[in-house]
PDB file of C-alpha atoms in Angstrom:
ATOM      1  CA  UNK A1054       0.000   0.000   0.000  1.00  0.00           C
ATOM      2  CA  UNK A1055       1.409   3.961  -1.332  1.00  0.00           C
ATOM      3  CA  UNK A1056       1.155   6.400   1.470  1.00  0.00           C
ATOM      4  CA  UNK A1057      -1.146   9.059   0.336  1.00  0.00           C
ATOM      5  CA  UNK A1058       0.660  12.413   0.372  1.00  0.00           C
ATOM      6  CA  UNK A1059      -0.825  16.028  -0.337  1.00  0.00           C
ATOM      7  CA  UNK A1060       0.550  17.804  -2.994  1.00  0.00           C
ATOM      8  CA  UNK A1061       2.852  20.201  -1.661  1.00  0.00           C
ATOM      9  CA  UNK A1062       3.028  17.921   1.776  1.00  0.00           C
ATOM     10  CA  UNK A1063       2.014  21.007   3.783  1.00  0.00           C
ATOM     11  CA  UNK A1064       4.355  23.636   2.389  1.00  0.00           C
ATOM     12  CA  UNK A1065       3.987  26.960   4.008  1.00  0.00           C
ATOM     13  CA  UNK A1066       5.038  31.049   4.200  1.00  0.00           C
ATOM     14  CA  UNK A1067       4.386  33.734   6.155  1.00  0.00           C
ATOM     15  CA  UNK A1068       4.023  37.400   5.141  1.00  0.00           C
ATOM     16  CA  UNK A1069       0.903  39.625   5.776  1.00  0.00           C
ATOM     17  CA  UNK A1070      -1.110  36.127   6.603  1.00  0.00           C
ATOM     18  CA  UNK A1071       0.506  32.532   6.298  1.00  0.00           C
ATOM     19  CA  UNK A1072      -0.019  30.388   3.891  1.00  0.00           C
ATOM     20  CA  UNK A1073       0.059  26.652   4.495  1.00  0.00           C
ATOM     21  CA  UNK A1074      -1.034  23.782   2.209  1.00  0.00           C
ATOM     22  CA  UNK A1075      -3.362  21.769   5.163  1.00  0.00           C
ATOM     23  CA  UNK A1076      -2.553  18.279   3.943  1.00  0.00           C
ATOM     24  CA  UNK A1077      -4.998  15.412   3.192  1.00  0.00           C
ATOM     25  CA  UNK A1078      -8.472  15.990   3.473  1.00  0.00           C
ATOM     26  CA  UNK A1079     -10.779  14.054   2.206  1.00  0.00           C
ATOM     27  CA  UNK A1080     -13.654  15.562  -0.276  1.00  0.00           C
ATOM     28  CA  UNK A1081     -16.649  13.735  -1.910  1.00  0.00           C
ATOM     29  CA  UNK A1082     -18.454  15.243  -4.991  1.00  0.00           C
ATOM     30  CA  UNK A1083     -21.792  14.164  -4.208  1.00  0.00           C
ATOM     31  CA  UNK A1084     -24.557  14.980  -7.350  1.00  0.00           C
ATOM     32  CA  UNK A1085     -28.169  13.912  -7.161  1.00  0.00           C
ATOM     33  CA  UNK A1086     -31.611  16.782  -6.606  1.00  0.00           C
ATOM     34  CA  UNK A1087     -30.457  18.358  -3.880  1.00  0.00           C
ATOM     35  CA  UNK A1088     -34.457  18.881  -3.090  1.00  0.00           C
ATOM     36  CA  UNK A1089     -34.473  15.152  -2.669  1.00  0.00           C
ATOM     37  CA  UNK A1090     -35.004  14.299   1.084  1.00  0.00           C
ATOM     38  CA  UNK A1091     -32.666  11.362   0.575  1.00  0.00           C
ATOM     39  CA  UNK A1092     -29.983  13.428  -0.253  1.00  0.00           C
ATOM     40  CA  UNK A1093     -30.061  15.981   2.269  1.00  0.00           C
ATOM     41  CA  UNK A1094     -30.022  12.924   4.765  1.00  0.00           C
ATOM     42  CA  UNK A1095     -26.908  11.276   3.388  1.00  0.00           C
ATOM     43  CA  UNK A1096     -25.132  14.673   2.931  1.00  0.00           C
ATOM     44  CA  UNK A1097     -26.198  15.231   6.703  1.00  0.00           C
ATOM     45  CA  UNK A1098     -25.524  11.434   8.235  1.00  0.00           C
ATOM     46  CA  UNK A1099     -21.999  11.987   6.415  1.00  0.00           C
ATOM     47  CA  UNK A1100     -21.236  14.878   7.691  1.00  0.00           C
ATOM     48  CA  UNK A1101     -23.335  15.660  11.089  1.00  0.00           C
ATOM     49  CA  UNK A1102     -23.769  19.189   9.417  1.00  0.00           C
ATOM     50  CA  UNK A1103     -27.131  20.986   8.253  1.00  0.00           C
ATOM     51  CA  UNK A1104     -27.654  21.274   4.936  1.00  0.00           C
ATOM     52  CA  UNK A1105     -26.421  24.662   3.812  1.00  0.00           C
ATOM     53  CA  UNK A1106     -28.523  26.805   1.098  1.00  0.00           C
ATOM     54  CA  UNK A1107     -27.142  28.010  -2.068  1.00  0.00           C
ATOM     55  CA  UNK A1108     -23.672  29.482  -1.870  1.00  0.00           C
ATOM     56  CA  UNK A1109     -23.063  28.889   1.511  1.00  0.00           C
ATOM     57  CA  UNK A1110     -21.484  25.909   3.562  1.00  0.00           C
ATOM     58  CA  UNK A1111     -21.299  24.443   6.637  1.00  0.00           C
ATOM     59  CA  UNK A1112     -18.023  23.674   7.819  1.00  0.00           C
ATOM     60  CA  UNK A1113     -16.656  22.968  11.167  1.00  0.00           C
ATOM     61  CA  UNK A1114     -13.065  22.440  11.055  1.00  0.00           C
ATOM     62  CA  UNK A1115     -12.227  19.588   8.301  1.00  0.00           C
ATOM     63  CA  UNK A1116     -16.169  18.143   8.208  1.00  0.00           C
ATOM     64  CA  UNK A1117     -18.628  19.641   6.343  1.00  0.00           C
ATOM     65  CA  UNK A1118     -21.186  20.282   3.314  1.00  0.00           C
ATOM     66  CA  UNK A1119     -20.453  23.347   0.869  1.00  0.00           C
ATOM     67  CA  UNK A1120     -23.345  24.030  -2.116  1.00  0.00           C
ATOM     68  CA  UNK A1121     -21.369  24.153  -5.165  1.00  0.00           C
ATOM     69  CA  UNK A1122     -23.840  24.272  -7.871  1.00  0.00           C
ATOM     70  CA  UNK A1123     -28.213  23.107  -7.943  1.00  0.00           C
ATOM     71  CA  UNK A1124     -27.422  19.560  -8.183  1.00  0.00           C
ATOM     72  CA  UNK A1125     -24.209  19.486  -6.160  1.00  0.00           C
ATOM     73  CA  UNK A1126     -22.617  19.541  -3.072  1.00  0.00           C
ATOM     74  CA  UNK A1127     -18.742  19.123  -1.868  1.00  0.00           C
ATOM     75  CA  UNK A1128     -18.419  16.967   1.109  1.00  0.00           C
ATOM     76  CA  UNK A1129     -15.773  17.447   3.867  1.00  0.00           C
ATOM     77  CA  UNK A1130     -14.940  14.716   5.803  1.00  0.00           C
ATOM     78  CA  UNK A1131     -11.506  13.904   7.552  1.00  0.00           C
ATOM     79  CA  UNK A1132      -9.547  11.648   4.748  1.00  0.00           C
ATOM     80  CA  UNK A1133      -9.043   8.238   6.858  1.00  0.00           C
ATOM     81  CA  UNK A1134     -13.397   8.689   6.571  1.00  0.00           C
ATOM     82  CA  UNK A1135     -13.625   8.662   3.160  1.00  0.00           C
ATOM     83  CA  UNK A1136     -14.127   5.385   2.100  1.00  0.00           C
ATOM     84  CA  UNK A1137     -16.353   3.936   4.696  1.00  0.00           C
ATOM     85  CA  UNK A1138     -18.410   7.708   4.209  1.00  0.00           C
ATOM     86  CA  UNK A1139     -18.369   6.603   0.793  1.00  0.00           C
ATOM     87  CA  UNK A1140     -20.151   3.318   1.290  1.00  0.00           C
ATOM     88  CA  UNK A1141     -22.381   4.791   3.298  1.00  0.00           C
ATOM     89  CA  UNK A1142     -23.524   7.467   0.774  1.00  0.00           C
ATOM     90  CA  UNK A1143     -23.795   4.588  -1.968  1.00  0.00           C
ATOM     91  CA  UNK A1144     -26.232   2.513   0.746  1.00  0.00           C
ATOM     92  CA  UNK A1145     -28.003   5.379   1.430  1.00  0.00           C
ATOM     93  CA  UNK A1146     -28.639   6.288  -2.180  1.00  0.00           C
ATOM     94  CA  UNK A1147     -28.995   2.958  -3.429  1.00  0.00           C
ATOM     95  CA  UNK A1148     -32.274   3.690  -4.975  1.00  0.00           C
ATOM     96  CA  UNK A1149     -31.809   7.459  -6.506  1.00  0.00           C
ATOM     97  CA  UNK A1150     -30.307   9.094  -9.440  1.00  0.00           C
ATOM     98  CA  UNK A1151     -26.710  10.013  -7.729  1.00  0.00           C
ATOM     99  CA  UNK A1152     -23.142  10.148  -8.638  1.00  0.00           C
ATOM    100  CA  UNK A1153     -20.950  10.115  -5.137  1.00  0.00           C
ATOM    101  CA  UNK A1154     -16.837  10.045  -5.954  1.00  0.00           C
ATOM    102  CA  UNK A1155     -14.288  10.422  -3.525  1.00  0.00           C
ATOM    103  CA  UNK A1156     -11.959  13.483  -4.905  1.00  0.00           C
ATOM    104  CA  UNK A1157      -9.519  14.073  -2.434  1.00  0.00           C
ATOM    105  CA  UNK A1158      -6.535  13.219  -4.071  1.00  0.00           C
ATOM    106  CA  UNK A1159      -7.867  15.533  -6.769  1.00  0.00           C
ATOM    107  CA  UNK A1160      -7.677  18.534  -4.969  1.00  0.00           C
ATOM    108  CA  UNK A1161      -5.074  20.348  -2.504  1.00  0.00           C
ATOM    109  CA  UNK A1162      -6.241  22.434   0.753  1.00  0.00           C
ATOM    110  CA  UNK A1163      -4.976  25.991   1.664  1.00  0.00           C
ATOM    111  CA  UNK A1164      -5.047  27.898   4.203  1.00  0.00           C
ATOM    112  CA  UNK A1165      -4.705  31.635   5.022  1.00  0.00           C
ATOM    113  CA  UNK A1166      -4.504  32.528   8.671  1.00  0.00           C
ATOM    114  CA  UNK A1167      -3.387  35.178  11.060  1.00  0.00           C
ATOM    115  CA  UNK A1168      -6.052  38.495  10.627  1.00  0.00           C
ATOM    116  CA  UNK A1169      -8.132  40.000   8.831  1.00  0.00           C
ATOM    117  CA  UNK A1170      -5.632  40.820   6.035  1.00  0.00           C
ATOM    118  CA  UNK A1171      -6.791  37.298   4.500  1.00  0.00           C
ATOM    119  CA  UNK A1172      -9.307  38.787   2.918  1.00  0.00           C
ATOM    120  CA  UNK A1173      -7.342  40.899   1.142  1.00  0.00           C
ATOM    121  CA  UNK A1174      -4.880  38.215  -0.513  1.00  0.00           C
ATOM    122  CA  UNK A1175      -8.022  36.752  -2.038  1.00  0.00           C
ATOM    123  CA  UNK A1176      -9.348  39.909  -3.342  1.00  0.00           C
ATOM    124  CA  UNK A1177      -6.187  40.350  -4.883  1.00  0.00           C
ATOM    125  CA  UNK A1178      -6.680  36.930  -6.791  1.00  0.00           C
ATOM    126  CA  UNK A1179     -10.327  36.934  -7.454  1.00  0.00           C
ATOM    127  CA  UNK A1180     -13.266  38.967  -8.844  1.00  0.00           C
ATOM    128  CA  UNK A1181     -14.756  38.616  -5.283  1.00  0.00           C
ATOM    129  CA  UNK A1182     -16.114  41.588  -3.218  1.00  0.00           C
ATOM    130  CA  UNK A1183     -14.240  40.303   0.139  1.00  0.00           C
ATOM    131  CA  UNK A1184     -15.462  43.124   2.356  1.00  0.00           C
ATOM    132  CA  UNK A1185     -16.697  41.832   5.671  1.00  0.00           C
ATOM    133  CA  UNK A1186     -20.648  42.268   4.970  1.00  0.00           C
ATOM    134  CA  UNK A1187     -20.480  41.011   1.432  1.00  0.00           C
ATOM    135  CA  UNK A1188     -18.718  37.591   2.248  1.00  0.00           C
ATOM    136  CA  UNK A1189     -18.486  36.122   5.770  1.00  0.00           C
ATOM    137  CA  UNK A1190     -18.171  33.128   7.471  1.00  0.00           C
ATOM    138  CA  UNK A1191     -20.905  30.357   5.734  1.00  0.00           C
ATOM    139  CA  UNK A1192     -20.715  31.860   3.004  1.00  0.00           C
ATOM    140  CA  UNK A1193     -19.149  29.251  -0.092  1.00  0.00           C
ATOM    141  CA  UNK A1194     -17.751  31.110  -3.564  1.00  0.00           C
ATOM    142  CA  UNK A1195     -16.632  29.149  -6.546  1.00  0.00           C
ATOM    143  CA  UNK A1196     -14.672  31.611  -9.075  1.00  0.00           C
ATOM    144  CA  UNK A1197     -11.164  32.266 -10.888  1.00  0.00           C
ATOM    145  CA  UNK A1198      -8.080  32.383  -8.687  1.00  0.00           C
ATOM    146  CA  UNK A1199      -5.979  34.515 -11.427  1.00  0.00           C
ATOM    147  CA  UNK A1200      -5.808  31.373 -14.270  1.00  0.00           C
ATOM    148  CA  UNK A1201      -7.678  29.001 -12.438  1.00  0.00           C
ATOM    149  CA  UNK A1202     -10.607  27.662 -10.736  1.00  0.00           C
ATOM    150  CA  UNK A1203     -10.497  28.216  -7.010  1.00  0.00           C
ATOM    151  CA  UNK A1204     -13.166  27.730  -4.236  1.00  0.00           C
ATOM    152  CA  UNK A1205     -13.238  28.946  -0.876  1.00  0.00           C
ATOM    153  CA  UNK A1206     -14.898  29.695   2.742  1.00  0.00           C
ATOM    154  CA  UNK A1207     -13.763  31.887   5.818  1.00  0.00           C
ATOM    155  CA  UNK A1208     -13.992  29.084   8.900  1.00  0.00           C
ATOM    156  CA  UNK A1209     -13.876  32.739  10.958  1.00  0.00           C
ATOM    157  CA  UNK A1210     -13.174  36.222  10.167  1.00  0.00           C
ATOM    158  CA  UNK A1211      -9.093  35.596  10.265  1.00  0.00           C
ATOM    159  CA  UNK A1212      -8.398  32.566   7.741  1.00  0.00           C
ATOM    160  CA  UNK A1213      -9.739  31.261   4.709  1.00  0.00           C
ATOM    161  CA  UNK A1214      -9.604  28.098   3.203  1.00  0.00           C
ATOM    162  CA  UNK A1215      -8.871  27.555  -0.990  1.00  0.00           C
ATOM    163  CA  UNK A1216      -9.965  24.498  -2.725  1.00  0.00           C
ATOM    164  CA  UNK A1217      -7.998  24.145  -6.014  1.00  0.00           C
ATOM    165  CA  UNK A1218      -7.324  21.401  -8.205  1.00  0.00           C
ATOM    166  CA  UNK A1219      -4.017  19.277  -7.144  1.00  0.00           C
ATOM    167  CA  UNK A1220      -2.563  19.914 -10.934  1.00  0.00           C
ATOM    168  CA  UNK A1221      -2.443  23.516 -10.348  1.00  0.00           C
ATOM    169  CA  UNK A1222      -1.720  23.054  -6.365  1.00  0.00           C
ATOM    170  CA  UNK A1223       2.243  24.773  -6.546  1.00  0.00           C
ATOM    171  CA  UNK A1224       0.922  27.730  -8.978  1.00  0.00           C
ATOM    172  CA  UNK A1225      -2.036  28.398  -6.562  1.00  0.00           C
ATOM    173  CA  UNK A1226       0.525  28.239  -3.461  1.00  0.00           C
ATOM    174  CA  UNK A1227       2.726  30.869  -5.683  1.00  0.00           C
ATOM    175  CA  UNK A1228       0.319  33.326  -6.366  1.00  0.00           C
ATOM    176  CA  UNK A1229      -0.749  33.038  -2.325  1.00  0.00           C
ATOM    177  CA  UNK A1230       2.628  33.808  -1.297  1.00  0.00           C
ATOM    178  CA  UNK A1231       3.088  36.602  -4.107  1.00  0.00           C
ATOM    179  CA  UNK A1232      -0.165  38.327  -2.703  1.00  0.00           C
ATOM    180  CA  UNK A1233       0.732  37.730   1.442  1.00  0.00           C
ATOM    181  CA  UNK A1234       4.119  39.341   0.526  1.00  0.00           C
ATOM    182  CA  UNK A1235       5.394  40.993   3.461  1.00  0.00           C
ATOM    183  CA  UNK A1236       4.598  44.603   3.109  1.00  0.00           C
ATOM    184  CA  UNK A1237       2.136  44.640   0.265  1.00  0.00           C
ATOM    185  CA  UNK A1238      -0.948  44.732   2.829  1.00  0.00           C
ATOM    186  CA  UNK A1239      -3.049  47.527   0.841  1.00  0.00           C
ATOM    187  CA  UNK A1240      -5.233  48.307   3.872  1.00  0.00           C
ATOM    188  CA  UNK A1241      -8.700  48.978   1.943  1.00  0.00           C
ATOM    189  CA  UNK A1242     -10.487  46.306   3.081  1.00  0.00           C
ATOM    190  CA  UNK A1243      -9.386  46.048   6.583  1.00  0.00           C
TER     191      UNK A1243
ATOM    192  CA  UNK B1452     -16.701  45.306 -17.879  1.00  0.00           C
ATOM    193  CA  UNK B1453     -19.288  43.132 -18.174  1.00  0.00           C
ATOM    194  CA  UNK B1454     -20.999  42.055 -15.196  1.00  0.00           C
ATOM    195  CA  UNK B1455     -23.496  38.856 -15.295  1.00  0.00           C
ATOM    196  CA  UNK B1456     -25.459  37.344 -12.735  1.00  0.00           C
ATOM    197  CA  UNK B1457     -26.334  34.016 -13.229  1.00  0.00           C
ATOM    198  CA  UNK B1458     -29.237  32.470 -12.889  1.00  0.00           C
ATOM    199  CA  UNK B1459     -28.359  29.155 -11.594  1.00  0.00           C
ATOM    200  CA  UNK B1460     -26.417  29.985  -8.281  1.00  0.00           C
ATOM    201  CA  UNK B1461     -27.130  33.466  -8.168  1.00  0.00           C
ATOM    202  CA  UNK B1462     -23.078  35.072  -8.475  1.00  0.00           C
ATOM    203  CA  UNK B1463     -23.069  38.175  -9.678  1.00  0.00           C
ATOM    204  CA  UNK B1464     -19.509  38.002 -11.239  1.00  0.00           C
ATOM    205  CA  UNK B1465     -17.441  39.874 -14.005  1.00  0.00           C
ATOM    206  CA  UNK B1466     -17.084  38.392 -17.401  1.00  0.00           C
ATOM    207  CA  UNK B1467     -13.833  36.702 -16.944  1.00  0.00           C
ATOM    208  CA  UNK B1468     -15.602  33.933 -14.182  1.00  0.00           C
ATOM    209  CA  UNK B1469     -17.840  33.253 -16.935  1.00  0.00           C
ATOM    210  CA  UNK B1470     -17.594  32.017 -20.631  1.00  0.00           C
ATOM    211  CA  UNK B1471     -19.435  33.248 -23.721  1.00  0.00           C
ATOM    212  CA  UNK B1472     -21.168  30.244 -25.690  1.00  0.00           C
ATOM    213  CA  UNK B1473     -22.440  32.533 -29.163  1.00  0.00           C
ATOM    214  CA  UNK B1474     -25.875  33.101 -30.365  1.00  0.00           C
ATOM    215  CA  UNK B1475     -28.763  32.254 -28.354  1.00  0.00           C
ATOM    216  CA  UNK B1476     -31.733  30.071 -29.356  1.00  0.00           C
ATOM    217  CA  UNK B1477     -30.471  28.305 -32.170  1.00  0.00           C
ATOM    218  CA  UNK B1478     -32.753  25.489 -33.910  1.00  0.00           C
ATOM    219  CA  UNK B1479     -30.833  23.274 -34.964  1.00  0.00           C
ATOM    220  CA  UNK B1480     -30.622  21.065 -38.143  1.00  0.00           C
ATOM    221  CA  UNK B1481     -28.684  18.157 -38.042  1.00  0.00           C
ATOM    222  CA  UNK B1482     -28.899  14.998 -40.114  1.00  0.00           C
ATOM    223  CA  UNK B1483     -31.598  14.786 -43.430  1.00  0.00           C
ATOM    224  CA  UNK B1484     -31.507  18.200 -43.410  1.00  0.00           C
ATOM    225  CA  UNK B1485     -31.200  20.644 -46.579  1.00  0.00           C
ATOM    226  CA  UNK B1486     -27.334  21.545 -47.134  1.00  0.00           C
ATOM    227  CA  UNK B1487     -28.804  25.209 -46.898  1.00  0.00           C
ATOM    228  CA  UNK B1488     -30.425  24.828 -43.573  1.00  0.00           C
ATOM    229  CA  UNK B1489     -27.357  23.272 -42.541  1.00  0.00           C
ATOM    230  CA  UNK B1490     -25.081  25.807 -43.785  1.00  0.00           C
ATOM    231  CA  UNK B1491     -27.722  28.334 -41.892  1.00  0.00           C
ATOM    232  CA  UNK B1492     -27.149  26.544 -38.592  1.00  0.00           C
ATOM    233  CA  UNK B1493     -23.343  26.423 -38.706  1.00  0.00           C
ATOM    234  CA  UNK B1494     -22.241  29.593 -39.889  1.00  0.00           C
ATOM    235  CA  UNK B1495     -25.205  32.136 -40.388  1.00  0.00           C
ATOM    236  CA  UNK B1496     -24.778  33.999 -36.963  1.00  0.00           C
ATOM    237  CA  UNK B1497     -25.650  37.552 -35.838  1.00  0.00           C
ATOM    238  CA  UNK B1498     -23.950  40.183 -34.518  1.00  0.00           C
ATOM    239  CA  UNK B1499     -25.890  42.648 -33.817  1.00  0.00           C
ATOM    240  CA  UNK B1500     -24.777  46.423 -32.585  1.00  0.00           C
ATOM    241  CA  UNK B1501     -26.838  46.381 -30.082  1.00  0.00           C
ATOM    242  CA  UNK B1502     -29.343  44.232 -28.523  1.00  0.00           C
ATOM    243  CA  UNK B1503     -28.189  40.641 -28.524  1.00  0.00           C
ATOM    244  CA  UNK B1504     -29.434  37.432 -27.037  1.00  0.00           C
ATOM    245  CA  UNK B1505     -26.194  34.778 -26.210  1.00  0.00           C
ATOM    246  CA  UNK B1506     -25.753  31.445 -24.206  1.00  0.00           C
ATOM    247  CA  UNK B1507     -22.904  31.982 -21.649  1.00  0.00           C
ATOM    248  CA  UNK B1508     -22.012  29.655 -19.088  1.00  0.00           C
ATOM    249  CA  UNK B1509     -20.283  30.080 -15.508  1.00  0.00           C
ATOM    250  CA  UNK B1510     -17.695  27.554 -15.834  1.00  0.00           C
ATOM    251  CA  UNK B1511     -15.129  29.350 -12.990  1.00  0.00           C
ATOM    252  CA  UNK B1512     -18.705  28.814 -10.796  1.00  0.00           C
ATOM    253  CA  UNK B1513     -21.184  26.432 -11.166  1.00  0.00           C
ATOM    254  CA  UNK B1514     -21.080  25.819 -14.745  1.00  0.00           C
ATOM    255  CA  UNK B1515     -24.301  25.615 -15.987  1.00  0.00           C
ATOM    256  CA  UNK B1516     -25.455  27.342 -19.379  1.00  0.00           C
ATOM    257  CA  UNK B1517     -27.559  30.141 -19.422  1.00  0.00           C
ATOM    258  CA  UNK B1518     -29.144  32.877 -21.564  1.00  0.00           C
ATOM    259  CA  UNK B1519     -27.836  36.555 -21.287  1.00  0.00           C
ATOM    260  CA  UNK B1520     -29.807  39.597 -23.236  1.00  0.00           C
ATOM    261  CA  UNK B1521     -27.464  42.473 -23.214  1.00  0.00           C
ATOM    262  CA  UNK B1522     -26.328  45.662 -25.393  1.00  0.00           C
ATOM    263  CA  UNK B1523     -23.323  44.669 -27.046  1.00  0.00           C
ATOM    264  CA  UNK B1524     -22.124  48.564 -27.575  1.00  0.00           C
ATOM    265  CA  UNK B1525     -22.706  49.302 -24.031  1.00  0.00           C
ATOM    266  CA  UNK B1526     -22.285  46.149 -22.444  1.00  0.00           C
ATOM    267  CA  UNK B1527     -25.364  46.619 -20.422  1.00  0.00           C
ATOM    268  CA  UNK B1528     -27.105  43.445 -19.383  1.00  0.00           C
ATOM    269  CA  UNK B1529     -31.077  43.548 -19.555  1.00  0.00           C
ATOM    270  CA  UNK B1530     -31.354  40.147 -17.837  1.00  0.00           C
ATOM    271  CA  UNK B1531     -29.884  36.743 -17.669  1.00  0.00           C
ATOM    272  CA  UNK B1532     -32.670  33.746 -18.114  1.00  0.00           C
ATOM    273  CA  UNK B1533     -32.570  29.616 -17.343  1.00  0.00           C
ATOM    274  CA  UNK B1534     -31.008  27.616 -20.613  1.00  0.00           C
ATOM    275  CA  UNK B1535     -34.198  25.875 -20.788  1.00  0.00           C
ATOM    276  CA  UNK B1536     -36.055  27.829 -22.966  1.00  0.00           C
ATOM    277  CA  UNK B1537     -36.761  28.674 -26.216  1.00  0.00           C
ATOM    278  CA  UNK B1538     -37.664  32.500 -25.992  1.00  0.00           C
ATOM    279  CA  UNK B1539     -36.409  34.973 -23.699  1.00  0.00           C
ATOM    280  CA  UNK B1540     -39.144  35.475 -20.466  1.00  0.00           C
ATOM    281  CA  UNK B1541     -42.026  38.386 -20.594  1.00  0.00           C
ATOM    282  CA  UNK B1542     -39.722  40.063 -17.792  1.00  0.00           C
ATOM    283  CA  UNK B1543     -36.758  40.406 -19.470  1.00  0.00           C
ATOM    284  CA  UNK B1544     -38.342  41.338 -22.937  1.00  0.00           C
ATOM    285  CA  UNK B1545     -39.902  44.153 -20.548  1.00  0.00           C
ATOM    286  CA  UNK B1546     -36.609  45.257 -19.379  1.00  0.00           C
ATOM    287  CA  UNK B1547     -34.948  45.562 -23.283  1.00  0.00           C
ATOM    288  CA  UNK B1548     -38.553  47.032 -24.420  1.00  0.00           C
ATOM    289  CA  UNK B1549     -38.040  49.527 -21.535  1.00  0.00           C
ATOM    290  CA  UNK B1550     -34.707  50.714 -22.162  1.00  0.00           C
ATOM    291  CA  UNK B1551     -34.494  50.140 -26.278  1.00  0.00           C
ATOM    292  CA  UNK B1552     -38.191  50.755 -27.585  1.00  0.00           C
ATOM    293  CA  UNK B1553     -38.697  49.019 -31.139  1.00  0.00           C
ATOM    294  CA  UNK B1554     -35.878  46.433 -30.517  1.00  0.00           C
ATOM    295  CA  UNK B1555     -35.603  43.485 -32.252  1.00  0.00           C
ATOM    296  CA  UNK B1556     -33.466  40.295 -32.660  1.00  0.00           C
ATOM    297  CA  UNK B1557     -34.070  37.748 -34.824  1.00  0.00           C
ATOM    298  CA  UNK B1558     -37.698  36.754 -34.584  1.00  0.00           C
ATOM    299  CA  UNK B1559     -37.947  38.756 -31.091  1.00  0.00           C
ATOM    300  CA  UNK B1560     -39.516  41.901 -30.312  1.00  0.00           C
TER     301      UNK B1560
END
């Protein structure tokens, strides 16, 4: 048996904020009619979160449902989980249209910490208003991340946590550590 | 800049989260049709100074299609409307009627 690794193995900097790739964590993409009842209880019995409404999440710590589009949802759950949350989601569903796929080895973490200056390295980045008021904690956003597809969510009002695909996972931690440069904090949205 | 909101998750983004897809509402005519309605279908396209109907899609987002109407001079977007359908809505008709009287795209008015 491989040992899994992340895919920067939890590289980090610090400038304004610090950066830090978290490691493994496991993800499901979980796709079905998210109005279906049997849905919402898998999503829920995976996670023990509510089910959030559109572009939000609920996410405590590395467990959790995000909304990313009207038929699907990203599941968090810790990655030794994944399989047996896996099963579970294919028992549970047995009987309705779903697609359930374990993506964590897909994907790489991030995570910006240490004030409120993280909202201004992703502003930097993406077409986001990241003023506190227009996105908060619970709130999800799936968008561009300079050349590529990012998501993210704010766990509290001093870190954020980036979603990006693994392939891109050392150009995403670049442009992090280009925008948390020490000294470029802009001080607009702070 | 063009700003679109889409109508699937509700982002109100700037054009580069989102991806133009060409005309709108396009019949299309595939196999046993006549070579000219083929022709028609791949390359007969409008592009209008003005009022124009397109497909875009939010593929940095959700990435569903959708419809946009907007003003392609002034980039001003009248409303954005569910891919499923094969005229634009009564409401967003309205909102072109009310800001370019006598408009008209296609077989639209």
């Amino acid at each position: 048996m491989f040992e899994a690794v992340s895919a920067l193995q939890g590289a980090s900097c610090n400038g304004i904020v610090q950066v830090r790739e978290i490691g493994l964590q496991g993800m499901i993409t979980l796709r079905g009619d998210l109005g279906s009842a049997a849905v919402k209880k898998a999503a829920m019995a995976a996670t023990g979160q509510d089910m959030p409404s559109q572009r939000k999440a609920n996410i405590e710590d590395d467990t959790g449902i995000a909304w990313m589009s009207p038929d699907e949802l990203l599941i968090l759950v810790p990655y030794a989980t994944v399989d047996a949350r896996l099963e579970a989601l294919g028992k549970a569903l047995e009987k309705q249209h779903h697609l359930a796929v374990d993506v964590s080895d897909a994907r790489a973490v991030f995570e910006l910490s240490g004030g409120p200056d993280v909202r201004e390295v992703i502003a930097k980045l993406c077409p986001v208003d990241m003023s506190a008021g227009a996105f908060d904690s619970g709130y999800f956003r799936r968008t561009r991340m300079a050349q590529v597809p990012a998501a993210f969510w704010m766990p509290d009002g001093n870190s954020v946590r980036i979603v990006c695909f693994r392939s891109v996972a050392q150009y995403v931690f670049d442009l992090l550590k280009g925008a948390a440069a020490p000294g470029s904090a802009v001080g607009y949205l702070v | 800049m063009l700003i679109l909101t889409c109508p699937c998750c509700g982002v109100t983004g700037e054009e580069t989260e989102f991806h133009g897809g060409g005309e709108a509402h396009l019949k299309r005519f595939g196999p046993g049709s006549s070579d000219a309605d083929f022709r028609d279908y791949l390359f007969s396209k409008v592009n209008p100074k003005g009022v124009h109907l397109e497909r875009w899609r939010h593929n940095n987002g959700c990435g569903k299609w959708f419809h946009a109407a907007r003003d392609t001079v002034t980039l001003e977007v009248f409303g954005t409307y569910p891919a499923q359908t094969f005229e634009p809505p009564q409401a967003v008709k309205d909102a072109i009627t009310a800001k370019r009287p006598g408009w008209s795209w296609r077989d639209f008015s």
